[in-house]
Amino acid sequence: MERLLGLLGEDGPDPVVVEAAVRAARARSPLVAALPEGEVRRHVRAIVEAALTALAAGDPELTDLRAAEELGAARARQGVPVAALLDGFQAGRSLLVRTVVDRGRRRGVPADELLEAVTRIDVVATALEHRMVHAHRIAELELAGTARDIQVQRLRRLLHGELADERPRRVVVTDVSDPAEARRLEPALGGPSGLVGLVDGRLVALVSAVPELPELRGVVSPLVPPERIPGMYRLCGRALRPGEPGLRPLTELALLTALSAEPELGGLLAGELLPGLDAADPFHRALAETALAFLDHAGRIEPAAADLHVHPNTVKYRLRRFQQLTGGRLDRLSVPESTHRWWALRTFLAR
């Protein structure tokens, strides 16, 4: 059994396995993919840890599987149906089995040991699944019929276009996914007349005025008529940058949101407009950061230098080197030319 545990991680879950399981779960279930990636990763790691503990113990029923219960209850409170939860769980389960088989074969583990390993994983996964589904159903029963749950269901239907509102609203989408933190913020976010709750795994609201909550991280739309609410909800979700401080206006993020929807075009521009730069070279990355700051500050040296915390002469030198390496100028550009270079630089730095 030690050899089996080593296939999934020597000292706890292998980060490569965890990341692969996260990708598999998000690819299989759109509702899981709608959750913040960090939230999915946190629960996947906890489930893999519980699985390793159960495998080591030899009997899942004698093992603490609270991670599965916490996952099931959290997804119920986040509005994720049990079917979507199981889709993501099964994808992760299949990934773990494939990983054990592939790694075992490469390490010369006999076929009968691999078969035993797969059987043990199936037993443990079934126990985890039962705990998870049970906790999900208990949480649903606790929520059903309460005034708060009725409000959240109405909010969900309004955001997904299944119900028409009666007045203009602003859509607020935050990066808050923890049910306890959401409950703490709901009164201040919703105010006396707003609708607020966890929908698709994030704390969202329909409000009349922009909330004044400095600690809130998210996106807020303009005031729109009822029929435009579902479209604003989708746009705010695409514009959200988890972890970035403040409540950002959707219009402020318009360009970045539009460009993020076409990453392949950004890659083409980076390849064509930045041919002399190597993303693995720290100096080249410094040149790109300087060029991006120069464009962000409308071609002004002093503000770009202040933003980068360097001397203005350093900015001038880097811009000269940037021009020599790429063959492209950053001054006297048309709006499309400036936008294309800005897009290319952001794509380059994201590599």
Short mmCIF file of C-alpha atoms in Angstrom, two decimals:
data_model
loop_
_atom_site.label_atom_id
_atom_site.label_comp_id
_atom_site.label_asym_id
_atom_site.label_seq_id
_atom_site.Cartn_x
_atom_site.Cartn_y
_atom_site.Cartn_z
CA MET A 1 0.00 0.00 0.00
CA GLU A 2 2.95 2.33 0.55
CA ARG A 3 3.74 2.04 -3.14
CA LEU A 4 0.15 3.02 -4.01
CA LEU A 5 0.29 6.07 -1.75
CA GLY A 6 3.58 7.07 -3.35
CA LEU A 7 1.89 7.19 -6.75
CA LEU A 8 -0.39 10.00 -5.51
CA GLY A 9 2.12 11.83 -3.31
CA GLU A 10 4.91 11.02 -0.91
CA ASP A 11 4.20 13.68 1.73
CA GLY A 12 0.61 14.61 1.11
CA PRO A 13 -1.20 15.15 -2.21
CA ASP A 14 1.05 15.63 -5.24
CA PRO A 15 0.42 19.24 -6.46
CA VAL A 16 0.51 18.00 -10.06
CA VAL A 17 -2.29 15.52 -9.29
CA VAL A 18 -4.31 18.19 -7.48
CA GLU A 19 -4.04 20.65 -10.39
CA ALA A 20 -4.97 17.93 -12.90
CA ALA A 21 -8.00 16.99 -10.80
CA VAL A 22 -9.05 20.66 -10.60
CA ARG A 23 -8.87 20.98 -14.39
CA ALA A 24 -10.80 17.72 -14.87
CA ALA A 25 -13.58 18.74 -12.47
CA ARG A 26 -13.96 22.20 -14.02
CA ALA A 27 -13.92 20.79 -17.57
CA ARG A 28 -16.61 18.20 -16.77
CA SER A 29 -19.03 20.46 -14.87
CA PRO A 30 -19.82 24.00 -16.11
CA LEU A 31 -21.32 24.92 -12.73
CA VAL A 32 -18.14 23.83 -10.95
CA ALA A 33 -16.12 25.79 -13.53
CA ALA A 34 -18.18 28.87 -12.65
CA LEU A 35 -16.87 28.69 -9.08
CA PRO A 36 -13.67 30.54 -8.18
CA GLU A 37 -10.74 28.32 -9.16
CA GLY A 38 -9.12 28.74 -5.74
CA GLU A 39 -12.30 27.47 -4.09
CA VAL A 40 -12.33 24.35 -6.29
CA ARG A 41 -8.61 23.78 -5.64
CA ARG A 42 -9.05 24.05 -1.86
CA HIS A 43 -11.75 21.40 -1.81
CA VAL A 44 -9.99 19.09 -4.29
CA ARG A 45 -6.86 19.11 -2.16
CA ALA A 46 -8.92 18.34 0.97
CA ILE A 47 -10.67 15.44 -0.77
CA VAL A 48 -7.36 13.97 -2.03
CA GLU A 49 -5.90 14.28 1.47
CA ALA A 50 -8.94 12.47 2.88
CA ALA A 51 -8.58 9.77 0.24
CA LEU A 52 -4.90 9.23 1.07
CA THR A 53 -5.72 9.03 4.78
CA ALA A 54 -8.47 6.49 4.13
CA LEU A 55 -6.21 4.39 1.89
CA ALA A 56 -3.51 4.38 4.54
CA ALA A 57 -6.02 3.39 7.22
CA GLY A 58 -7.35 0.52 5.13
CA ASP A 59 -10.99 1.15 6.08
CA PRO A 60 -12.72 4.34 4.93
CA GLU A 61 -15.45 3.92 7.53
CA LEU A 62 -12.87 4.31 10.28
CA THR A 63 -11.46 7.47 8.73
CA ASP A 64 -12.47 11.09 9.27
CA LEU A 65 -14.12 12.07 5.96
CA ARG A 66 -15.38 15.47 7.04
CA ALA A 67 -13.76 17.02 3.96
CA ALA A 68 -16.40 15.32 1.81
CA GLU A 69 -19.19 16.53 4.07
CA GLU A 70 -17.86 20.09 4.02
CA LEU A 71 -17.63 19.99 0.23
CA GLY A 72 -21.20 18.75 -0.17
CA ALA A 73 -22.65 21.31 2.26
CA ALA A 74 -20.65 24.19 0.74
CA ARG A 75 -21.81 23.41 -2.80
CA ALA A 76 -25.44 23.27 -1.65
CA ARG A 77 -25.12 26.70 -0.04
CA GLN A 78 -23.44 28.00 -3.21
CA GLY A 79 -26.38 26.88 -5.30
CA VAL A 80 -24.55 24.06 -7.13
CA PRO A 81 -26.95 21.12 -7.77
CA VAL A 82 -25.90 17.67 -6.59
CA ALA A 83 -25.74 16.44 -10.22
CA ALA A 84 -23.17 19.10 -11.13
CA LEU A 85 -21.24 18.33 -7.95
CA LEU A 86 -21.13 14.63 -8.86
CA ASP A 87 -20.01 15.41 -12.42
CA GLY A 88 -16.97 17.24 -11.06
CA PHE A 89 -16.30 14.56 -8.42
CA GLN A 90 -16.45 11.73 -10.95
CA ALA A 91 -14.05 13.57 -13.25
CA GLY A 92 -11.56 13.90 -10.40
CA ARG A 93 -12.08 10.26 -9.45
CA SER A 94 -11.33 9.11 -13.01
CA LEU A 95 -8.24 11.31 -13.08
CA LEU A 96 -6.89 9.71 -9.89
CA VAL A 97 -7.43 6.19 -11.27
CA ARG A 98 -5.68 7.05 -14.56
CA THR A 99 -2.82 8.65 -12.65
CA VAL A 100 -2.29 5.57 -10.47
CA VAL A 101 -2.41 3.20 -13.47
CA ASP A 102 -0.12 5.32 -15.69
CA ARG A 103 2.45 6.01 -12.96
CA GLY A 104 2.29 2.42 -11.73
CA ARG A 105 3.02 1.02 -15.19
CA ARG A 106 5.94 3.39 -15.67
CA ARG A 107 7.39 2.27 -12.32
CA GLY A 108 6.90 -1.41 -13.06
CA VAL A 109 4.16 -2.09 -10.51
CA PRO A 110 2.67 -5.57 -11.17
CA ALA A 111 -0.79 -5.69 -12.74
CA ASP A 112 -2.37 -7.42 -9.74
CA GLU A 113 -1.16 -4.65 -7.42
CA LEU A 114 -2.56 -2.02 -9.77
CA LEU A 115 -5.90 -3.82 -9.83
CA GLU A 116 -5.94 -3.88 -6.04
CA ALA A 117 -5.06 -0.18 -5.97
CA VAL A 118 -7.91 0.72 -8.33
CA THR A 119 -10.32 -1.37 -6.23
CA ARG A 120 -9.23 0.37 -3.04
CA ILE A 121 -9.59 3.79 -4.67
CA ASP A 122 -13.11 2.85 -5.79
CA VAL A 123 -14.09 1.85 -2.25
CA VAL A 124 -12.71 5.06 -0.76
CA ALA A 125 -14.23 7.24 -3.51
CA THR A 126 -17.64 5.63 -2.96
CA ALA A 127 -17.46 6.37 0.77
CA LEU A 128 -16.45 9.98 0.04
CA GLU A 129 -19.28 10.33 -2.48
CA HIS A 130 -21.90 9.03 -0.03
CA ARG A 131 -20.76 11.47 2.68
CA MET A 132 -20.71 14.34 0.19
CA VAL A 133 -24.18 13.68 -1.23
CA HIS A 134 -25.66 13.18 2.23
CA ALA A 135 -24.25 16.50 3.45
CA HIS A 136 -25.48 18.25 0.28
CA ARG A 137 -29.03 16.99 0.85
CA ILE A 138 -29.01 17.93 4.53
CA ALA A 139 -27.86 21.46 3.64
CA GLU A 140 -30.56 21.73 0.96
CA LEU A 141 -33.23 20.71 3.46
CA GLU A 142 -31.98 23.29 5.93
CA LEU A 143 -32.19 25.99 3.25
CA ALA A 144 -35.50 24.94 1.69
CA GLY A 145 -38.47 27.11 2.46
CA THR A 146 -36.63 29.77 4.44
CA ALA A 147 -37.16 33.42 3.52
CA ARG A 148 -33.46 33.71 2.70
CA ASP A 149 -33.52 30.75 0.32
CA ILE A 150 -36.64 32.07 -1.42
CA GLN A 151 -34.81 35.36 -2.01
CA VAL A 152 -31.73 33.59 -3.39
CA GLN A 153 -33.86 31.48 -5.73
CA ARG A 154 -35.55 34.64 -7.04
CA LEU A 155 -32.17 36.30 -7.49
CA ARG A 156 -30.87 33.28 -9.42
CA ARG A 157 -33.87 33.29 -11.75
CA LEU A 158 -33.53 37.03 -12.41
CA LEU A 159 -29.84 36.71 -13.24
CA HIS A 160 -30.42 33.76 -15.56
CA GLY A 161 -33.33 35.43 -17.36
CA GLU A 162 -35.99 33.04 -16.05
CA LEU A 163 -37.89 35.83 -14.30
CA ALA A 164 -38.43 39.52 -15.11
CA ASP A 165 -37.64 42.23 -12.56
CA GLU A 166 -39.85 45.26 -12.17
CA ARG A 167 -37.24 48.06 -12.06
CA PRO A 168 -33.73 49.02 -13.18
CA ARG A 169 -30.89 47.48 -11.17
CA ARG A 170 -27.12 47.30 -10.93
CA VAL A 171 -25.52 43.87 -11.00
CA VAL A 172 -22.76 43.22 -8.49
CA VAL A 173 -20.54 40.13 -8.83
CA THR A 174 -17.89 39.55 -6.15
CA ASP A 175 -15.11 37.01 -5.70
CA VAL A 176 -16.56 35.94 -2.32
CA SER A 177 -17.39 32.22 -2.33
CA ASP A 178 -17.11 31.26 1.34
CA PRO A 179 -20.67 30.91 2.76
CA ALA A 180 -19.68 32.36 6.15
CA GLU A 181 -18.07 35.45 4.62
CA ALA A 182 -21.02 35.83 2.24
CA ARG A 183 -23.50 35.78 5.10
CA ARG A 184 -21.48 38.47 6.91
CA LEU A 185 -21.45 40.77 3.87
CA GLU A 186 -25.02 40.21 2.66
CA PRO A 187 -26.80 42.83 4.84
CA ALA A 188 -24.45 45.67 3.86
CA LEU A 189 -24.28 44.64 0.21
CA GLY A 190 -27.99 44.20 -0.37
CA GLY A 191 -29.18 47.14 1.72
CA PRO A 192 -32.88 47.56 2.49
CA SER A 193 -34.20 46.81 -1.01
CA GLY A 194 -31.54 44.79 -2.84
CA LEU A 195 -31.45 41.09 -3.59
CA VAL A 196 -28.27 39.33 -2.51
CA GLY A 197 -26.98 35.77 -2.13
CA LEU A 198 -24.66 33.05 -3.39
CA VAL A 199 -25.41 32.26 -7.04
CA ASP A 200 -23.21 30.01 -9.19
CA GLY A 201 -20.69 29.90 -6.36
CA ARG A 202 -20.17 33.65 -5.88
CA LEU A 203 -21.78 36.34 -3.76
CA VAL A 204 -23.85 38.50 -6.13
CA ALA A 205 -26.48 41.19 -5.75
CA LEU A 206 -29.03 43.29 -7.59
CA VAL A 207 -28.99 46.81 -6.14
CA SER A 208 -30.06 50.34 -7.01
CA ALA A 209 -26.96 52.20 -5.79
CA VAL A 210 -23.26 51.31 -5.83
CA PRO A 211 -22.44 49.66 -2.47
CA GLU A 212 -19.94 51.47 -0.25
CA LEU A 213 -17.93 48.52 1.01
CA PRO A 214 -14.17 49.19 0.79
CA GLU A 215 -13.28 45.57 1.58
CA LEU A 216 -15.43 44.18 -1.25
CA ARG A 217 -13.68 42.74 -4.31
CA GLY A 218 -15.71 42.54 -7.48
CA VAL A 219 -17.42 44.21 -10.43
CA VAL A 220 -20.51 46.43 -10.58
CA SER A 221 -22.52 47.18 -13.71
CA PRO A 222 -24.26 50.45 -14.63
CA LEU A 223 -27.95 50.83 -13.80
CA VAL A 224 -29.75 48.84 -16.51
CA PRO A 225 -33.40 48.05 -17.33
CA PRO A 226 -34.75 44.64 -16.23
CA GLU A 227 -34.34 42.95 -19.60
CA ARG A 228 -30.59 43.66 -19.63
CA ILE A 229 -29.87 42.16 -16.21
CA PRO A 230 -28.93 38.64 -17.46
CA GLY A 231 -26.50 40.11 -20.01
CA MET A 232 -24.90 42.33 -17.37
CA TYR A 233 -24.53 39.33 -15.07
CA ARG A 234 -22.62 37.39 -17.73
CA LEU A 235 -20.40 40.38 -18.51
CA CYS A 236 -19.61 41.03 -14.85
CA GLY A 237 -18.67 37.38 -14.41
CA ARG A 238 -16.28 37.59 -17.36
CA ALA A 239 -14.80 40.86 -16.13
CA LEU A 240 -14.20 39.66 -12.55
CA ARG A 241 -10.53 39.47 -11.56
CA PRO A 242 -10.46 37.43 -8.31
CA GLY A 243 -8.21 38.91 -5.65
CA GLU A 244 -8.01 42.40 -7.12
CA PRO A 245 -9.05 44.95 -4.47
CA GLY A 246 -12.08 47.19 -4.70
CA LEU A 247 -15.42 47.15 -6.45
CA ARG A 248 -14.57 48.01 -10.07
CA PRO A 249 -17.07 49.51 -12.54
CA LEU A 250 -17.77 47.15 -15.43
CA THR A 251 -17.15 49.92 -17.96
CA GLU A 252 -13.67 50.46 -16.51
CA LEU A 253 -12.85 46.83 -17.36
CA ALA A 254 -14.49 46.82 -20.81
CA LEU A 255 -11.32 46.65 -22.94
CA LEU A 256 -9.60 44.04 -20.79
CA THR A 257 -12.75 41.89 -20.71
CA ALA A 258 -13.21 42.03 -24.47
CA LEU A 259 -9.57 41.20 -25.19
CA SER A 260 -9.49 38.35 -22.66
CA ALA A 261 -12.21 36.60 -24.65
CA GLU A 262 -9.77 36.07 -27.57
CA PRO A 263 -6.46 34.84 -26.12
CA GLU A 264 -5.30 33.35 -29.42
CA LEU A 265 -5.44 36.76 -31.09
CA GLY A 266 -3.39 38.19 -28.24
CA GLY A 267 -0.80 35.46 -28.82
CA LEU A 268 -0.65 36.26 -32.53
CA LEU A 269 -0.09 39.94 -31.79
CA ALA A 270 2.63 39.16 -29.25
CA GLY A 271 4.43 36.99 -31.77
CA GLU A 272 4.18 39.60 -34.53
CA LEU A 273 4.81 42.82 -32.58
CA LEU A 274 7.36 41.56 -30.02
CA PRO A 275 9.59 39.30 -32.16
CA GLY A 276 12.83 40.09 -30.32
CA LEU A 277 11.60 39.47 -26.78
CA ASP A 278 11.96 36.24 -24.80
CA ALA A 279 9.37 35.73 -22.04
CA ALA A 280 11.90 33.68 -20.04
CA ASP A 281 14.46 36.54 -19.98
CA PRO A 282 14.00 38.77 -16.87
CA PHE A 283 15.47 41.80 -18.66
CA HIS A 284 13.10 41.36 -21.59
CA ARG A 285 10.19 41.12 -19.15
CA ALA A 286 11.36 44.38 -17.53
CA LEU A 287 11.36 45.99 -20.98
CA ALA A 288 7.82 44.76 -21.63
CA GLU A 289 6.61 45.97 -18.21
CA THR A 290 8.12 49.40 -18.92
CA ALA A 291 6.54 49.58 -22.37
CA LEU A 292 3.15 48.61 -20.91
CA ALA A 293 3.44 51.26 -18.17
CA PHE A 294 4.36 53.84 -20.83
CA LEU A 295 1.20 53.01 -22.79
CA ASP A 296 -0.93 52.89 -19.63
CA HIS A 297 0.17 56.46 -18.82
CA ALA A 298 -0.54 57.85 -22.30
CA GLY A 299 3.11 58.01 -23.32
CA ARG A 300 4.30 60.02 -20.32
CA ILE A 301 7.70 59.16 -18.87
CA GLU A 302 7.35 60.57 -15.33
CA PRO A 303 4.10 58.76 -14.35
CA ALA A 304 5.40 55.51 -15.86
CA ALA A 305 8.62 55.81 -13.83
CA ALA A 306 6.65 56.48 -10.64
CA ASP A 307 4.45 53.47 -11.29
CA LEU A 308 7.50 51.24 -11.83
CA HIS A 309 9.47 52.80 -8.93
CA VAL A 310 12.45 53.56 -11.18
CA HIS A 311 14.21 56.73 -12.38
CA PRO A 312 12.79 58.41 -15.51
CA ASN A 313 16.15 57.86 -17.24
CA THR A 314 15.72 54.12 -16.66
CA VAL A 315 12.36 54.27 -18.45
CA LYS A 316 13.92 56.14 -21.39
CA TYR A 317 16.76 53.60 -21.63
CA ARG A 318 14.40 50.63 -21.51
CA LEU A 319 12.15 52.14 -24.16
CA ARG A 320 15.16 52.58 -26.45
CA ARG A 321 16.20 48.97 -25.91
CA PHE A 322 12.60 47.85 -26.45
CA GLN A 323 12.52 49.65 -29.80
CA GLN A 324 15.88 48.15 -30.82
CA LEU A 325 14.78 44.59 -30.00
CA THR A 326 11.26 44.72 -31.42
CA GLY A 327 11.67 47.26 -34.20
CA GLY A 328 8.47 49.00 -33.09
CA ARG A 329 7.91 52.48 -31.68
CA LEU A 330 5.51 53.29 -28.87
CA ASP A 331 4.99 56.98 -29.60
CA ARG A 332 2.83 58.61 -32.28
CA LEU A 333 0.62 55.51 -32.58
CA SER A 334 -2.95 55.40 -33.83
CA VAL A 335 -5.61 54.09 -31.48
CA PRO A 336 -5.66 50.60 -33.11
CA GLU A 337 -1.84 50.43 -33.13
CA SER A 338 -1.62 51.44 -29.47
CA THR A 339 -4.32 48.94 -28.50
CA HIS A 340 -2.62 46.12 -30.41
CA ARG A 341 0.70 46.75 -28.67
CA TRP A 342 -0.97 47.03 -25.26
CA TRP A 343 -2.73 43.70 -25.90
CA ALA A 344 0.49 42.06 -27.14
CA LEU A 345 2.43 43.23 -24.07
CA ARG A 346 -0.19 41.96 -21.61
CA THR A 347 -0.26 38.59 -23.38
CA PHE A 348 3.55 38.41 -23.36
CA LEU A 349 3.77 39.18 -19.64
CA ALA A 350 1.08 36.61 -18.82
CA ARG A 351 3.24 33.79 -20.18
#
